[in-house]
Coordinates of C-alpha atoms in Angstrom, one line a residue:
M1 CA 1.1 -7.7 -4.7
A2 CA -2.4 -8.0 -3.7
N3 CA -3.2 -8.4 -7.4
L4 CA -0.9 -11.2 -7.8
L5 CA -2.4 -13.1 -4.7
K6 CA -5.7 -12.6 -6.5
H7 CA -4.3 -14.0 -9.8
Y8 CA -3.2 -16.9 -8.3
W9 CA -5.6 -17.8 -5.5
E10 CA -8.7 -17.1 -7.7
A11 CA -7.3 -19.4 -10.2
D12 CA -7.1 -22.2 -7.3
P13 CA -10.4 -24.1 -7.2
Q14 CA -9.8 -25.1 -3.6
W15 CA -9.7 -21.2 -2.7
T16 CA -13.1 -20.5 -4.3
A17 CA -14.7 -23.8 -2.8
F18 CA -13.2 -22.7 0.7
V19 CA -14.5 -19.0 0.4
G20 CA -18.0 -20.3 -0.4
R21 CA -18.2 -22.8 2.3
M22 CA -17.0 -19.9 4.8
T23 CA -19.5 -17.8 3.6
A24 CA -22.4 -20.4 3.7
T25 CA -21.2 -21.3 7.3
A26 CA -21.3 -17.8 8.5
A27 CA -24.7 -17.1 7.3
T28 CA -26.2 -20.0 9.4
L29 CA -24.2 -19.0 12.5
R30 CA -25.4 -15.3 12.6
Q31 CA -27.8 -14.4 15.2
T32 CA -27.2 -17.8 16.9
R33 CA -25.5 -18.9 20.2
A34 CA -22.6 -19.8 18.0
A35 CA -22.2 -16.3 16.4
H36 CA -18.9 -16.2 18.3
L37 CA -17.8 -18.6 15.6
V38 CA -18.6 -16.5 12.5
A39 CA -15.4 -16.3 10.4
P40 CA -13.9 -12.8 9.6
K41 CA -15.7 -11.1 6.7
L42 CA -13.9 -11.0 3.6
R43 CA -14.3 -7.8 2.0
A44 CA -15.9 -7.7 -1.5
K45 CA -13.5 -4.6 -2.4
A46 CA -9.6 -5.0 -1.9
R47 CA -10.0 -8.2 -0.5
Y48 CA -6.7 -9.3 -1.2
M49 CA -5.5 -6.5 0.8
S50 CA -7.3 -7.9 3.8
V51 CA -7.1 -11.7 3.4
A52 CA -4.8 -12.1 6.6
T53 CA -7.5 -12.3 9.2
F54 CA -9.4 -14.8 7.1
V55 CA -6.8 -17.5 6.4
R56 CA -5.6 -16.8 10.1
F57 CA -9.0 -17.7 11.2
G58 CA -9.1 -20.6 9.0
R59 CA -5.7 -22.0 10.2
L60 CA -6.9 -21.5 14.0
V61 CA -10.3 -23.7 13.2
A62 CA -7.9 -26.2 11.5
A63 CA -5.7 -26.4 14.5
K64 CA -8.9 -26.6 17.0
L65 CA -10.0 -29.6 14.9
R66 CA -6.7 -31.5 15.7
A67 CA -7.0 -30.9 19.3
A68 CA -7.2 -34.1 21.6
T69 CA -10.8 -33.1 22.6
P70 CA -11.8 -30.6 20.2
D71 CA -14.9 -28.6 20.8
P72 CA -18.2 -30.1 19.8
E73 CA -19.4 -27.1 18.2
V74 CA -16.4 -26.3 16.2
V75 CA -16.5 -30.2 14.8
T76 CA -20.2 -29.4 14.1
H77 CA -19.8 -26.3 12.0
Y78 CA -16.3 -26.7 10.7
G79 CA -15.7 -30.2 10.6
W80 CA -15.2 -29.6 6.7
V81 CA -12.3 -27.2 7.3
A82 CA -10.1 -30.3 8.1
A83 CA -9.9 -31.1 4.3
Y84 CA -8.5 -27.6 3.8
A85 CA -5.6 -28.0 6.3
D86 CA -2.6 -28.3 3.7
A87 CA -4.1 -25.5 1.5
L88 CA -4.4 -23.4 4.5
T89 CA -0.8 -23.9 5.3
V90 CA 0.2 -22.9 1.6
W91 CA -1.9 -19.9 1.6
H92 CA -0.6 -18.6 4.8
E93 CA 3.0 -19.0 3.4
Q94 CA 2.2 -17.1 0.2
H95 CA 0.6 -14.3 2.3
A96 CA 3.7 -14.2 4.5
L97 CA 5.9 -14.1 1.3
V98 CA 4.2 -11.0 0.1
Q99 CA 4.1 -9.2 3.6
A100 CA 7.9 -9.8 4.0
T101 CA 8.6 -8.3 0.6
L102 CA 6.1 -5.5 1.0
R103 CA 7.8 -4.7 4.5
I104 CA 11.1 -4.1 2.8
V105 CA 9.7 -2.1 -0.4
R106 CA 7.4 0.2 1.4
V107 CA 10.1 1.1 4.1
E108 CA 13.4 0.8 2.2
G109 CA 12.2 1.8 -1.2
L110 CA 13.9 0.3 -4.1
F111 CA 17.7 0.5 -4.8
A112 CA 20.8 -1.3 -5.5
R113 CA 20.6 -3.2 -2.0
T114 CA 16.5 -4.0 -2.0
P115 CA 17.1 -7.5 -3.4
T116 CA 19.8 -8.4 -0.7
L117 CA 17.0 -7.0 1.9
V118 CA 14.3 -9.0 0.2
D119 CA 16.6 -12.2 0.2
D120 CA 17.3 -11.6 4.1
E121 CA 13.7 -11.1 5.1
W122 CA 12.8 -14.1 3.1
A123 CA 15.2 -16.3 4.9
R124 CA 13.3 -15.8 7.9
L125 CA 10.2 -17.4 6.5
T126 CA 9.5 -21.3 6.2
L127 CA 8.5 -21.8 2.5
S128 CA 7.7 -24.9 0.7
D129 CA 8.4 -25.9 -3.0
H130 CA 4.6 -25.6 -3.7
P131 CA 4.4 -24.6 -7.4
T132 CA 2.4 -21.5 -6.7
T133 CA 4.6 -20.4 -4.0
V134 CA 7.8 -20.8 -6.3
R135 CA 6.1 -18.9 -9.1
L136 CA 4.9 -16.0 -6.6
R137 CA 8.3 -15.9 -5.4
N138 CA 9.9 -15.4 -9.0
R139 CA 7.3 -12.8 -9.8
L140 CA 8.2 -11.0 -6.8
R141 CA 11.7 -11.2 -7.2
A142 CA 11.5 -10.1 -10.9
Y143 CA 9.6 -6.8 -9.7
V144 CA 12.3 -6.1 -6.9
D145 CA 15.4 -6.8 -9.4
R146 CA 13.9 -5.0 -12.3
W147 CA 12.9 -1.6 -10.2
S148 CA 16.1 -2.0 -8.1
R149 CA 18.2 -1.8 -11.3
A150 CA 16.2 1.3 -12.6
A151 CA 17.6 3.2 -9.7
H152 CA 20.4 5.7 -10.6
P153 CA 23.6 5.1 -7.9
G154 CA 22.9 6.6 -4.7
E155 CA 19.0 6.8 -5.7
R156 CA 16.0 5.1 -4.2
L157 CA 13.0 5.0 -5.8
I158 CA 9.6 5.3 -3.7
G159 CA 7.7 1.8 -3.6
S160 CA 4.8 2.8 -1.7
T161 CA 2.1 5.5 -2.2
E162 CA 2.2 6.0 1.8
I163 CA 5.5 7.8 1.4
L164 CA 3.9 10.2 -1.1
E165 CA 0.9 10.6 1.0
S166 CA 3.2 11.6 4.0
A167 CA 5.1 14.1 2.0
F168 CA 1.6 15.7 1.0
G169 CA 0.5 15.8 4.5
L170 CA 3.8 17.5 5.4
Q171 CA 3.2 20.1 2.4
K172 CA -0.5 20.7 3.9
R173 CA 1.3 21.4 7.3
L174 CA 3.8 23.8 6.0
S175 CA 1.3 25.8 3.8
R176 CA -1.3 26.0 6.9
D177 CA -4.1 28.2 6.0
Q178 CA -2.8 28.4 2.4
A179 CA -3.6 24.7 1.7
A180 CA -7.2 25.6 0.6
S181 CA -5.6 27.5 -2.1
G182 CA -4.6 24.4 -4.1
F183 CA -0.9 24.3 -5.4
T184 CA 1.4 27.5 -4.8
G185 CA 4.9 28.2 -4.6
L186 CA 5.2 26.3 -1.5
S187 CA 5.1 22.9 -3.4
L188 CA 8.6 23.5 -3.9
G189 CA 9.0 22.5 -0.2
V190 CA 8.4 18.9 -1.0
G191 CA 11.9 18.8 -2.8
A192 CA 13.3 19.7 0.7
M193 CA 11.2 16.7 2.5
I194 CA 12.3 13.9 0.3
G195 CA 16.0 12.9 0.5
T196 CA 18.7 14.1 2.7
A197 CA 20.3 17.6 2.4
T198 CA 22.5 19.3 4.8
P199 CA 21.5 23.0 6.1
E200 CA 24.6 24.0 4.1
Q201 CA 23.4 22.6 0.9
T202 CA 19.9 24.2 1.6
L203 CA 21.3 27.5 2.1
A204 CA 23.6 27.3 -0.9
D205 CA 20.5 26.2 -3.3
M206 CA 18.6 29.1 -1.9
D207 CA 21.5 31.6 -2.6
R208 CA 22.0 30.0 -6.0
V209 CA 18.3 30.6 -7.3
P210 CA 16.9 34.2 -7.2
E211 CA 13.6 34.6 -5.8
K212 CA 12.3 36.3 -9.1
V213 CA 13.3 33.0 -10.8
V214 CA 11.1 31.1 -8.1
Q215 CA 8.0 33.7 -8.7
N216 CA 8.2 33.3 -12.6
W217 CA 8.4 29.6 -12.5
T218 CA 5.5 29.3 -10.0
Q219 CA 3.2 31.6 -12.2
R220 CA 4.3 29.8 -15.4
M221 CA 3.6 26.4 -13.7
F222 CA 0.5 27.2 -11.4
G223 CA -0.8 30.2 -12.6
P224 CA -3.7 32.1 -10.2
T225 CA -4.5 30.3 -7.0
V226 CA -7.6 29.5 -5.8
Q227 CA -7.4 31.9 -2.9
W228 CA -6.1 34.7 -5.3
L229 CA -9.1 34.1 -7.8
R230 CA -11.5 34.4 -4.6
R231 CA -10.0 37.6 -3.5
Q232 CA -10.6 39.0 -6.9
F233 CA -14.4 37.7 -7.0
A234 CA -15.0 39.4 -3.3
R235 CA -13.8 42.8 -4.3
T236 CA -16.5 45.2 -4.3
D237 CA -14.7 48.0 -6.1
T238 CA -13.8 47.9 -9.8
P239 CA -10.6 46.4 -10.0
P240 CA -8.1 47.6 -12.7
E241 CA -7.6 45.3 -15.5
Q242 CA -4.9 42.5 -14.6
T243 CA -3.0 40.2 -16.5
V244 CA -3.8 36.9 -15.1
P245 CA -0.6 34.4 -15.4
N246 CA -0.8 31.8 -18.2
P247 CA -1.0 28.4 -16.2
G248 CA 0.2 26.5 -19.2

């Protein structure tokens, strides 16, 4: 979604000019008595994931300029922003459209009802018929529709790496002091963290799969762990010849 904003905004001459004027104004205000008027810095990397405060500041300045008695300092340094008032409204609505979609996908995932949930979220927004807004909305809807249809009945596809990172965090907590050993058989615990399963289903699965099957699968898929190799290295006696499991 950040890439979509980048695609449309960097092709907009007004956006390029606005960012340039804001950067130039900030350079003149730093280390002066008007330093409190410096705009939030737009990061060089991943800037389209952090444009909210930048656009919000522009809209705030535009509102200050429309006041009955605008602040003279604001007029002096930011009087030029009035020419971008309409563009700021459009950029704000486009960013709000992206954020509304993101809220649904990152929390609910992608499944049969995601398009409906997105429509409900979009209904709370005030959107114009600006051509770029329409194109952005169509691109977002196409993405949601495509991947929602890809989910099997009763399945939800993860729509954000935050969910995966959370699962890895739970795995590390489950592994405790074994977390430094790399992937081990405890990685199978991830399957129990994602999705829903009753205690009865979990117990039935554990009864159905013999421990020897799990051990053989672990040796075949992971091979020796970092901790196992470290123990072999630290041995002071001459260990018997051992066969290292094939990690392939």
